[in-house]
Short mmCIF file of C-alpha atoms in Angstrom, two decimals:
data_model
loop_
_atom_site.label_atom_id
_atom_site.label_comp_id
_atom_site.label_asym_id
_atom_site.label_seq_id
_atom_site.Cartn_x
_atom_site.Cartn_y
_atom_site.Cartn_z
CA MET A 1 0.05 0.03 0.01
CA GLY A 2 1.29 3.37 -0.96
CA GLU A 3 1.13 6.54 1.02
CA GLU A 4 -2.42 7.94 1.05
CA LYS A 5 -2.62 11.33 -0.52
CA ALA A 6 -5.00 14.13 0.26
CA LYS A 7 -8.05 14.09 -1.95
CA ILE A 8 -8.42 16.77 -4.58
CA TYR A 9 -11.70 18.55 -5.07
CA PHE A 10 -12.36 19.68 -8.64
CA ASP A 11 -16.11 19.83 -8.49
CA ASN A 12 -16.51 23.45 -7.85
CA GLY A 13 -18.96 23.79 -10.61
CA SER A 14 -21.45 21.82 -8.50
CA THR A 15 -20.54 23.67 -5.29
CA SER A 16 -17.39 25.25 -4.08
CA TRP A 17 -15.30 23.74 -1.33
CA PRO A 18 -13.63 24.79 0.81
CA LYS A 19 -15.97 27.66 1.56
CA ALA A 20 -14.45 31.11 2.06
CA PRO A 21 -12.49 31.66 5.33
CA GLY A 22 -14.91 32.84 8.03
CA VAL A 23 -18.09 31.27 6.60
CA ALA A 24 -18.33 28.31 8.91
CA GLU A 25 -17.57 30.56 11.94
CA ALA A 26 -20.21 33.11 10.95
CA VAL A 27 -22.89 30.50 10.54
CA GLY A 28 -21.86 28.87 13.77
CA ARG A 29 -21.91 32.16 15.63
CA LEU A 30 -25.37 32.87 14.40
CA LEU A 31 -26.74 29.51 15.31
CA THR A 32 -25.17 29.40 18.85
CA GLU A 33 -25.33 33.11 19.79
CA GLY A 34 -28.78 33.93 18.60
CA ALA A 35 -30.48 32.85 15.31
CA PHE A 36 -33.22 35.37 15.83
CA ASN A 37 -35.72 35.97 13.02
CA ILE A 38 -35.67 39.10 10.83
CA ASN A 39 -38.74 41.02 9.97
CA ARG A 40 -40.50 39.47 12.94
CA GLY A 41 -38.68 39.73 16.19
CA ASN A 42 -38.81 43.13 17.91
CA TYR A 43 -35.64 43.04 19.97
CA GLU A 44 -32.08 44.01 19.59
CA GLY A 45 -30.62 40.59 18.65
CA ALA A 46 -33.11 40.35 15.70
CA TYR A 47 -32.16 43.90 14.53
CA GLU A 48 -28.52 42.86 14.54
CA VAL A 49 -29.25 40.01 12.19
CA GLU A 50 -31.39 42.32 10.04
CA ALA A 51 -28.44 44.70 9.74
CA ALA A 52 -26.20 41.94 8.62
CA VAL A 53 -28.80 40.83 6.01
CA LEU A 54 -28.91 44.48 4.80
CA ASP A 55 -25.24 44.54 4.51
CA THR A 56 -25.24 41.35 2.44
CA ARG A 57 -27.83 42.94 0.07
CA GLU A 58 -25.32 45.92 -0.23
CA GLN A 59 -22.46 43.60 -0.91
CA LEU A 60 -24.42 41.92 -3.68
CA ALA A 61 -25.52 45.26 -5.16
CA ARG A 62 -21.81 46.28 -5.29
CA LEU A 63 -20.82 43.03 -6.84
CA PHE A 64 -23.26 43.27 -9.64
CA HIS A 65 -23.19 47.11 -9.90
CA ALA A 66 -26.87 47.41 -9.06
CA GLU A 67 -28.02 50.94 -8.32
CA ASN A 68 -30.33 50.01 -5.43
CA SER A 69 -29.70 47.20 -2.92
CA ARG A 70 -33.37 47.00 -2.28
CA ARG A 71 -33.61 45.16 -5.54
CA VAL A 72 -31.56 42.30 -4.17
CA ILE A 73 -33.94 39.46 -3.33
CA PHE A 74 -33.00 36.32 -1.41
CA THR A 75 -34.33 32.86 -2.50
CA PRO A 76 -33.33 29.34 -1.59
CA GLY A 77 -31.19 29.19 -4.65
CA ILE A 78 -30.80 30.12 -8.29
CA THR A 79 -33.22 27.53 -9.52
CA HIS A 80 -35.88 29.12 -7.38
CA SER A 81 -34.77 32.53 -8.69
CA LEU A 82 -35.19 31.49 -12.36
CA ASN A 83 -38.61 29.89 -11.55
CA TYR A 84 -39.60 33.17 -10.12
CA PHE A 85 -39.17 34.75 -13.51
CA ILE A 86 -40.21 31.97 -15.76
CA ARG A 87 -43.22 30.74 -13.95
CA GLY A 88 -44.08 34.03 -12.23
CA PHE A 89 -43.82 36.38 -15.12
CA LEU A 90 -44.25 34.64 -18.51
CA LYS A 91 -47.78 34.38 -19.77
CA ARG A 92 -49.67 32.57 -22.51
CA GLY A 93 -48.59 33.83 -25.93
CA ASP A 94 -45.11 34.92 -24.74
CA HIS A 95 -42.08 33.90 -26.74
CA VAL A 96 -38.60 33.44 -25.10
CA LEU A 97 -35.10 33.07 -26.58
CA VAL A 98 -32.43 30.99 -24.83
CA THR A 99 -28.98 29.70 -25.77
CA GLY A 100 -28.38 26.10 -26.54
CA MET A 101 -26.22 25.85 -23.49
CA GLU A 102 -28.93 26.37 -20.90
CA HIS A 103 -29.15 24.39 -17.71
CA ASN A 104 -32.30 22.56 -16.70
CA ALA A 105 -32.91 25.29 -14.15
CA VAL A 106 -34.10 27.27 -17.17
CA MET A 107 -35.25 24.53 -19.52
CA ARG A 108 -37.41 22.58 -17.23
CA PRO A 109 -39.46 25.55 -15.97
CA LEU A 110 -39.75 26.61 -19.64
CA ARG A 111 -40.99 23.16 -20.51
CA CYS A 112 -43.66 23.47 -17.78
CA MET A 113 -44.65 26.80 -19.35
CA GLU A 114 -45.17 25.28 -22.68
CA LYS A 115 -48.35 23.85 -21.34
CA GLU A 116 -49.38 27.41 -20.46
CA GLY A 117 -48.88 28.56 -24.00
CA VAL A 118 -45.29 29.93 -23.73
CA THR A 119 -43.02 29.20 -26.60
CA TRP A 120 -39.21 29.30 -26.85
CA GLU A 121 -36.44 29.03 -29.35
CA CYS A 122 -32.76 28.33 -29.22
CA ILE A 123 -30.19 30.83 -30.35
CA PRO A 124 -27.67 28.89 -32.50
CA THR A 125 -24.89 27.55 -30.41
CA ASP A 126 -21.73 26.04 -32.02
CA ARG A 127 -19.60 23.07 -30.98
CA GLU A 128 -17.56 25.20 -28.57
CA GLY A 129 -20.55 26.56 -26.86
CA ASN A 130 -20.27 29.97 -28.53
CA VAL A 131 -23.27 32.15 -29.15
CA ARG A 132 -23.27 35.07 -31.49
CA SER A 133 -25.15 38.20 -30.39
CA ALA A 134 -25.85 39.06 -34.06
CA ASP A 135 -28.15 35.98 -34.21
CA VAL A 136 -30.29 37.34 -31.40
CA GLU A 137 -31.33 40.45 -33.30
CA GLY A 138 -33.05 38.51 -36.14
CA MET A 139 -34.74 36.01 -33.75
CA ILE A 140 -36.70 38.65 -31.73
CA ARG A 141 -40.41 38.50 -32.61
CA LYS A 142 -43.20 40.78 -31.80
CA ASN A 143 -44.24 38.54 -28.87
CA THR A 144 -40.71 37.87 -27.53
CA ARG A 145 -40.81 38.95 -23.90
CA ALA A 146 -37.40 37.78 -22.73
CA VAL A 147 -34.02 36.50 -23.69
CA ILE A 148 -32.67 34.15 -21.04
CA VAL A 149 -28.96 33.19 -21.14
CA LEU A 150 -26.46 31.65 -18.76
CA HIS A 151 -23.32 33.89 -18.36
CA ALA A 152 -20.97 30.99 -18.59
CA SER A 153 -21.60 27.30 -19.49
CA ASN A 154 -21.70 24.89 -16.58
CA VAL A 155 -20.54 22.21 -19.03
CA CYS A 156 -17.66 23.62 -20.93
CA GLY A 157 -17.08 27.13 -19.41
CA THR A 158 -17.68 29.13 -22.48
CA ILE A 159 -18.74 32.70 -21.75
CA VAL A 160 -21.84 34.20 -23.44
CA PRO A 161 -21.46 37.81 -24.66
CA VAL A 162 -24.03 39.13 -22.27
CA GLU A 163 -23.20 42.90 -22.75
CA GLU A 164 -23.85 42.70 -26.47
CA ILE A 165 -27.04 40.60 -26.16
CA GLY A 166 -28.23 42.97 -23.32
CA ARG A 167 -27.90 46.04 -25.41
CA ILE A 168 -29.94 44.41 -28.16
CA CYS A 169 -32.60 43.42 -25.72
CA ARG A 170 -32.85 47.00 -24.33
CA GLU A 171 -33.15 48.42 -27.81
CA ARG A 172 -35.88 45.99 -28.76
CA GLY A 173 -37.78 46.27 -25.41
CA VAL A 174 -37.20 42.69 -24.44
CA PHE A 175 -36.47 41.73 -20.88
CA PHE A 176 -32.92 40.27 -20.36
CA VAL A 177 -32.29 37.43 -17.85
CA VAL A 178 -28.89 36.26 -16.91
CA ASP A 179 -28.07 33.06 -14.99
CA THR A 180 -24.75 33.74 -13.23
CA ALA A 181 -24.37 30.24 -11.60
CA GLN A 182 -20.92 29.69 -13.03
CA SER A 183 -19.71 33.28 -13.31
CA ALA A 184 -20.66 35.07 -10.12
CA GLY A 185 -17.58 35.55 -7.90
CA THR A 186 -15.31 34.95 -10.85
CA ILE A 187 -15.94 37.27 -13.72
CA PRO A 188 -17.31 40.92 -13.17
CA LEU A 189 -20.87 41.70 -14.38
CA ASP A 190 -22.31 45.16 -14.39
CA MET A 191 -25.96 44.61 -14.65
CA GLU A 192 -26.62 48.32 -15.51
CA GLU A 193 -23.97 48.32 -18.35
CA ALA A 194 -25.10 44.85 -19.61
CA CYS A 195 -28.87 45.98 -19.47
CA VAL A 196 -29.82 43.05 -17.28
CA ASP A 197 -33.38 43.13 -15.95
CA PHE A 198 -33.12 39.87 -13.95
CA LEU A 199 -29.86 38.60 -12.63
CA ALA A 200 -30.14 35.20 -10.95
CA PHE A 201 -27.29 34.19 -8.61
CA THR A 202 -26.46 31.33 -6.28
CA GLY A 203 -24.53 31.84 -3.09
CA HIS A 204 -22.69 28.34 -2.85
CA LYS A 205 -20.62 28.23 -6.02
CA GLY A 206 -18.09 31.03 -6.99
CA LEU A 207 -19.54 33.21 -4.15
CA LEU A 208 -18.12 30.64 -1.76
CA GLY A 209 -21.10 30.69 0.72
CA PRO A 210 -23.19 27.84 2.02
CA GLN A 211 -25.76 25.90 0.06
CA GLY A 212 -29.42 26.86 0.23
CA VAL A 213 -29.05 30.47 -0.49
CA GLY A 214 -29.30 32.41 -3.76
CA GLY A 215 -31.38 35.19 -5.13
CA PHE A 216 -31.97 37.67 -7.90
CA LEU A 217 -31.59 41.32 -8.76
CA ILE A 218 -34.49 42.87 -10.63
CA SER A 219 -34.76 46.08 -12.63
CA ASP A 220 -37.43 48.77 -11.92
CA SER A 221 -39.20 48.13 -15.14
CA LEU A 222 -39.44 44.35 -14.69
CA ASP A 223 -40.50 44.71 -11.04
CA GLU A 224 -43.36 46.87 -12.13
CA GLN A 225 -44.75 44.05 -14.28
CA MET A 226 -43.82 40.99 -12.28
CA GLU A 227 -46.05 39.38 -9.65
CA PRO A 228 -44.56 37.28 -6.81
CA LEU A 229 -44.68 33.63 -7.47
CA ILE A 230 -44.77 32.83 -3.76
CA ALA A 231 -47.09 34.69 -1.33
CA GLY A 232 -47.25 34.64 2.40
CA GLY A 233 -46.18 36.42 5.48
CA THR A 234 -43.50 39.06 5.38
CA GLY A 235 -43.82 40.93 8.67
CA SER A 236 -44.93 44.04 6.90
CA ILE A 237 -48.52 45.38 6.29
CA SER A 238 -49.83 42.50 8.20
CA ASP A 239 -53.24 43.97 8.33
CA SER A 240 -53.71 43.23 4.69
CA LEU A 241 -54.32 39.97 2.84
CA ASP A 242 -52.56 41.30 -0.22
CA MET A 243 -48.81 41.01 -0.86
CA PRO A 244 -46.79 44.14 -0.24
CA ARG A 245 -45.55 45.98 -3.25
CA THR A 246 -42.47 47.23 -1.37
CA LEU A 247 -39.15 45.48 -2.02
CA PRO A 248 -37.76 43.18 -0.91
CA ASP A 249 -40.90 41.97 0.90
CA LYS A 250 -42.79 41.57 -2.41
CA TYR A 251 -40.63 38.55 -3.29
CA GLU A 252 -39.54 37.31 0.08
CA SER A 253 -42.56 35.66 1.81
CA GLY A 254 -41.72 33.36 4.75
CA THR A 255 -38.48 33.13 6.74
CA VAL A 256 -35.37 33.43 4.55
CA ASN A 257 -32.36 31.21 5.01
CA LEU A 258 -30.60 33.34 7.66
CA PRO A 259 -27.70 31.04 8.35
CA GLY A 260 -27.18 30.91 4.53
CA ILE A 261 -27.28 34.62 4.15
CA ILE A 262 -24.97 35.26 7.11
CA GLY A 263 -22.51 32.67 5.64
CA LEU A 264 -22.74 34.35 2.30
CA HIS A 265 -22.07 37.68 4.03
CA ALA A 266 -18.75 36.35 5.35
CA ALA A 267 -17.94 34.92 1.92
CA LEU A 268 -18.69 38.08 0.15
CA SER A 269 -16.53 39.94 2.65
CA TYR A 270 -13.68 37.60 1.74
CA ILE A 271 -14.23 38.13 -1.89
CA GLU A 272 -14.22 41.90 -1.52
CA GLU A 273 -11.06 41.80 0.51
CA THR A 274 -9.29 39.49 -1.86
CA GLY A 275 -10.59 41.01 -5.12
CA LEU A 276 -12.50 39.38 -7.93
CA ASP A 277 -9.52 39.86 -10.29
CA VAL A 278 -7.12 38.02 -8.05
CA ILE A 279 -9.59 35.17 -7.61
CA HIS A 280 -10.20 35.00 -11.39
CA LYS A 281 -6.54 35.23 -12.21
CA LYS A 282 -5.69 32.29 -10.00
CA LYS A 283 -8.54 30.19 -11.40
CA MET A 284 -7.54 30.86 -14.97
CA GLU A 285 -3.81 30.06 -14.25
CA LEU A 286 -4.91 26.70 -13.03
CA THR A 287 -7.14 26.20 -15.99
CA GLU A 288 -4.45 27.16 -18.37
CA HIS A 289 -2.03 24.74 -16.74
CA PHE A 290 -4.62 21.95 -16.77
CA LEU A 291 -5.49 22.55 -20.44
CA GLU A 292 -1.79 22.31 -21.40
CA GLU A 293 -1.31 19.18 -19.56
CA VAL A 294 -4.45 17.54 -21.01
CA LYS A 295 -3.48 18.49 -24.57
CA LYS A 296 -0.46 16.08 -24.09
CA ILE A 297 -2.84 13.19 -23.67
CA PRO A 298 -4.27 11.98 -26.96
CA ALA A 299 -6.94 9.86 -25.51
CA VAL A 300 -8.76 12.75 -24.05
CA ARG A 301 -10.64 15.48 -25.89
CA ILE A 302 -11.29 18.98 -24.41
CA VAL A 303 -14.92 19.76 -25.07
CA GLY A 304 -15.53 23.36 -25.98
CA ARG A 305 -12.92 26.11 -26.24
CA GLN A 306 -9.28 24.88 -26.27
CA GLY A 307 -7.71 27.81 -24.62
CA THR A 308 -8.40 30.06 -21.72
CA GLU A 309 -9.92 32.97 -23.76
CA GLY A 310 -13.76 33.43 -23.41
CA ARG A 311 -14.17 30.83 -20.71
CA VAL A 312 -14.26 30.33 -17.00
CA ALA A 313 -12.49 27.65 -15.01
CA VAL A 314 -14.85 24.84 -15.96
CA VAL A 315 -13.37 22.23 -18.33
CA SER A 316 -15.10 19.28 -19.70
CA LEU A 317 -13.16 16.22 -20.96
CA ASP A 318 -14.46 13.33 -23.07
CA PHE A 319 -12.46 10.18 -22.55
CA GLU A 320 -12.80 8.91 -26.07
CA GLY A 321 -13.28 5.25 -26.48
CA ARG A 322 -14.12 4.85 -22.79
CA ASP A 323 -17.22 5.27 -20.57
CA ASN A 324 -16.78 8.67 -19.00
CA ALA A 325 -18.46 7.51 -15.77
CA LEU A 326 -15.86 4.77 -15.41
CA ALA A 327 -13.10 7.12 -16.06
CA ALA A 328 -14.51 9.54 -13.30
CA PHE A 329 -14.92 6.60 -10.90
CA GLU A 330 -11.30 5.53 -11.44
CA LEU A 331 -10.10 9.08 -10.89
CA GLU A 332 -11.95 9.14 -7.58
CA GLN A 333 -11.16 5.66 -6.44
CA GLN A 334 -7.58 5.31 -7.53
CA TYR A 335 -6.42 8.91 -7.32
CA GLY A 336 -8.72 10.70 -4.92
CA ILE A 337 -9.83 13.28 -7.55
CA MET A 338 -13.41 14.44 -7.29
CA THR A 339 -15.12 15.47 -10.46
CA ARG A 340 -18.57 15.49 -11.92
CA VAL A 341 -19.56 13.15 -14.67
CA GLY A 342 -22.58 12.94 -16.88
CA LEU A 343 -24.90 15.49 -18.51
CA HIS A 344 -24.57 18.18 -15.83
CA CYS A 345 -28.34 18.97 -15.91
CA ALA A 346 -27.72 20.44 -19.29
CA PRO A 347 -28.78 17.96 -21.99
CA MET A 348 -29.23 20.73 -24.61
CA ALA A 349 -25.64 21.87 -24.05
CA HIS A 350 -24.36 18.37 -24.53
CA ARG A 351 -26.21 18.03 -27.71
CA ALA A 352 -24.76 21.30 -29.01
CA LEU A 353 -21.30 20.15 -27.91
CA GLY A 354 -21.80 16.67 -29.45
CA THR A 355 -21.47 14.89 -26.30
CA PHE A 356 -24.97 13.66 -25.86
CA PRO A 357 -25.69 11.16 -24.28
CA GLY A 358 -22.17 9.97 -23.26
CA GLY A 359 -21.59 13.22 -21.34
CA THR A 360 -18.27 14.46 -20.07
CA VAL A 361 -16.10 14.52 -17.02
CA ARG A 362 -16.09 17.98 -15.66
CA PHE A 363 -13.17 19.56 -13.76
CA ALA A 364 -14.05 22.94 -12.17
CA PHE A 365 -11.39 24.80 -10.30
CA SER A 366 -11.47 27.22 -7.45
CA ALA A 367 -8.85 29.70 -6.24
CA ALA A 368 -8.21 27.25 -3.28
CA ASN A 369 -6.86 24.61 -5.68
CA THR A 370 -3.21 24.42 -6.39
CA GLU A 371 -0.90 23.82 -9.27
CA GLU A 372 0.48 20.75 -7.48
CA GLU A 373 -3.11 19.39 -7.48
CA VAL A 374 -3.38 19.95 -11.23
CA ASP A 375 -0.03 18.14 -11.74
CA ARG A 376 -1.27 15.22 -9.68
CA CYS A 377 -4.43 15.09 -11.81
CA ALA A 378 -2.32 15.21 -14.98
CA ALA A 379 -0.18 12.45 -13.73
CA ALA A 380 -3.22 10.38 -12.90
CA LEU A 381 -4.70 10.96 -16.38
CA HIS A 382 -1.34 9.80 -17.90
CA SER A 383 -1.23 6.86 -15.65
CA MET A 384 -4.87 5.82 -16.64
CA LEU A 385 -4.57 6.48 -20.40
CA ASP A 386 -0.95 6.21 -21.65
CA MET B 1 -48.10 62.74 33.34
CA LYS B 2 -47.80 62.44 29.65
CA GLU B 3 -44.64 62.33 27.35
CA ILE B 4 -44.73 62.94 23.55
CA GLN B 5 -42.64 60.55 21.56
CA HIS B 6 -41.80 60.78 17.85
CA TYR B 7 -41.89 57.67 15.70
CA VAL B 8 -40.92 57.22 12.04
CA LEU B 9 -43.08 54.65 10.42
CA PHE B 10 -42.14 52.38 7.54
CA PRO B 11 -43.82 50.03 5.05
CA ASN B 12 -41.35 47.37 6.07
CA HIS B 13 -38.32 46.44 8.11
CA ASP B 14 -35.97 46.86 5.23
CA ASN B 15 -36.62 50.56 4.98
CA GLY B 16 -36.43 50.97 8.73
CA MET B 17 -33.00 49.28 8.92
CA ARG B 18 -31.82 51.45 6.01
CA LEU B 19 -32.85 54.68 7.69
CA TYR B 20 -31.34 53.51 11.02
CA LYS B 21 -28.05 52.64 9.40
CA LYS B 22 -27.85 56.00 7.59
CA LEU B 23 -28.79 58.01 10.75
CA LYS B 24 -26.17 56.04 12.74
CA GLU B 25 -23.56 57.03 10.15
CA GLN B 26 -24.59 60.79 10.55
CA GLY B 27 -24.58 60.46 14.35
CA VAL B 28 -28.30 61.03 14.72
CA LYS B 29 -29.80 59.28 17.63
CA ALA B 30 -32.57 56.68 16.86
CA VAL B 31 -33.83 53.63 18.59
CA ILE B 32 -35.49 50.76 16.67
CA ALA B 33 -38.79 49.89 18.32
CA PRO B 34 -41.94 47.95 17.61
CA THR B 35 -44.49 50.20 15.83
CA PRO B 36 -47.06 51.48 18.52
CA ARG B 37 -50.42 49.81 17.69
CA SER B 38 -52.04 53.22 18.20
CA ALA B 39 -49.86 54.64 15.40
CA SER B 40 -50.22 52.07 12.67
CA LYS B 41 -51.92 48.80 11.88
CA CYS B 42 -48.58 47.90 10.19
CA CYS B 43 -46.83 45.62 12.67
CA GLY B 44 -43.19 46.24 11.55
CA ILE B 45 -40.56 48.34 13.14
CA SER B 46 -40.33 52.07 13.55
CA LEU B 47 -37.63 54.48 14.75
CA LEU B 48 -38.01 56.37 18.00
CA VAL B 49 -36.34 59.73 17.31
CA ARG B 50 -35.90 63.06 19.02
CA GLU B 51 -38.05 65.98 17.90
CA GLU B 52 -35.06 68.23 17.21
CA ASP B 53 -33.68 65.73 14.65
CA ILE B 54 -36.87 65.41 12.60
CA GLU B 55 -35.83 67.85 9.84
CA LYS B 56 -32.48 66.05 9.47
CA ILE B 57 -34.25 62.81 9.28
CA ARG B 58 -36.53 64.05 6.54
CA CYS B 59 -33.53 65.15 4.50
CA CYS B 60 -31.89 61.76 5.02
CA VAL B 61 -35.00 59.97 3.93
CA GLN B 62 -35.21 62.07 0.76
CA GLU B 63 -31.40 61.87 -0.05
CA ASN B 64 -31.40 58.02 0.26
CA SER B 65 -34.82 57.28 -1.34
CA ILE B 66 -36.07 55.55 1.74
CA GLU B 67 -39.62 54.85 1.95
CA ILE B 68 -41.39 56.08 5.09
CA LEU B 69 -45.16 55.95 5.86
CA ASP B 70 -45.15 59.01 8.28
CA ILE B 71 -43.49 60.58 11.33
CA VAL B 72 -46.09 60.57 14.10
CA THR B 73 -46.27 61.60 17.68
CA VAL B 74 -47.53 59.15 20.36
CA GLU B 75 -48.37 60.12 23.91
CA LYS B 76 -46.81 57.92 26.48
CA ASP B 77 -47.90 57.56 30.04
CA VAL B 78 -45.00 58.24 32.48
CA ASN B 79 -44.99 57.28 36.08
CA PRO B 80 -42.94 60.06 37.68
CA GLY B 81 -42.33 57.97 40.74
CA ARG B 82 -40.60 55.17 38.86
CA ASP B 83 -36.77 55.01 38.21
CA ARG B 84 -35.83 55.75 34.63
CA TYR B 85 -32.99 54.18 32.70
CA CYS B 86 -33.12 55.84 29.31
#
């Protein structure tokens, strides 16, 4: 028996780990020192938690360059956020454009809405996951209500040109929805500049917070037209049976995930202190190194873009001639390398990339990974395939 | 004996916390308190403030686009024989 080596976590596309320094402590402190409820409790401890939640909204507004932090809404996660828009806003007769790279967090709610008379079309997407903004212009119809795109692919990491698409949407009076699951905390996104009306985020991936918390940022114009999907108690205008129109209450019925938000607060503080550019640079250096090493192995194909340009630190590999699941299993069992294999909840993306139904093995790096870990992974791949 | 108290009322907690934070930054004294039932049916929070600060508070509300419902006065019964701590 050889010396047991530390496991390597390359599944940061599913959820980041380790979480940012201070997250576990912040959650622990809340739970042990007073997990009082906001918008309900009328005592100092509850107000302290409320102040921290307000700070977190302000951090998120700064991160996404939103004008008003009141437009930051917390949800249990990005899937809920996207459902808020797709199932809460779209109506019979509405038409929607999506990219061919969308996650099922978008496609399944859209599929549900087909029964309600909503139609959708795919913007052409090539074998590298690229989408051309010029194609969007010609696809917008009279009844197109929204364009929904992910900022970066969760399968191959390709970045969608959201700024260009957003400008087209604004010019044509179409709401623009961006899913930042794989980009938040890594690449900057200015929602005003990119004309984003609905920005969905998750707290537990690149934002380095705990699972179970996410949200969305909403523009004034969309908010005026959108009704809350979930209704219930908010701790405000309790004399009325109607939902409040004031934000964030309009979209935040019930008790929000306070341990999640407090953990996210600590994670965002870490990101602000460290700097998005520093985090991104580290991730891309690891990605570049990994891509270089993988290119030396003929039995493995990089799916999507071959270099670091126009991508995030998510790389999919196809172990040609082998079952990708068996390859991932071997990586984990023999070498302690944790990845994600399969279709990544994005069957359309795999069809576009030519990897359906075999799927791929996904390696997603965080700034906590090291070059030494990438080297160990490359050595493992050589050992498996040479 | 009656004492007049001044309360800023809000449509929700979020606005109350926003104003509280801004006032704290400006050194204006305010205490977060449950909204007196006599002042509003809305069961959220309000800010108990000093009369001399009301104009400053109105400016702060306007400058920061904070939504308030009103600034109201509430009469409070005071027992002069009882020790007071604040």
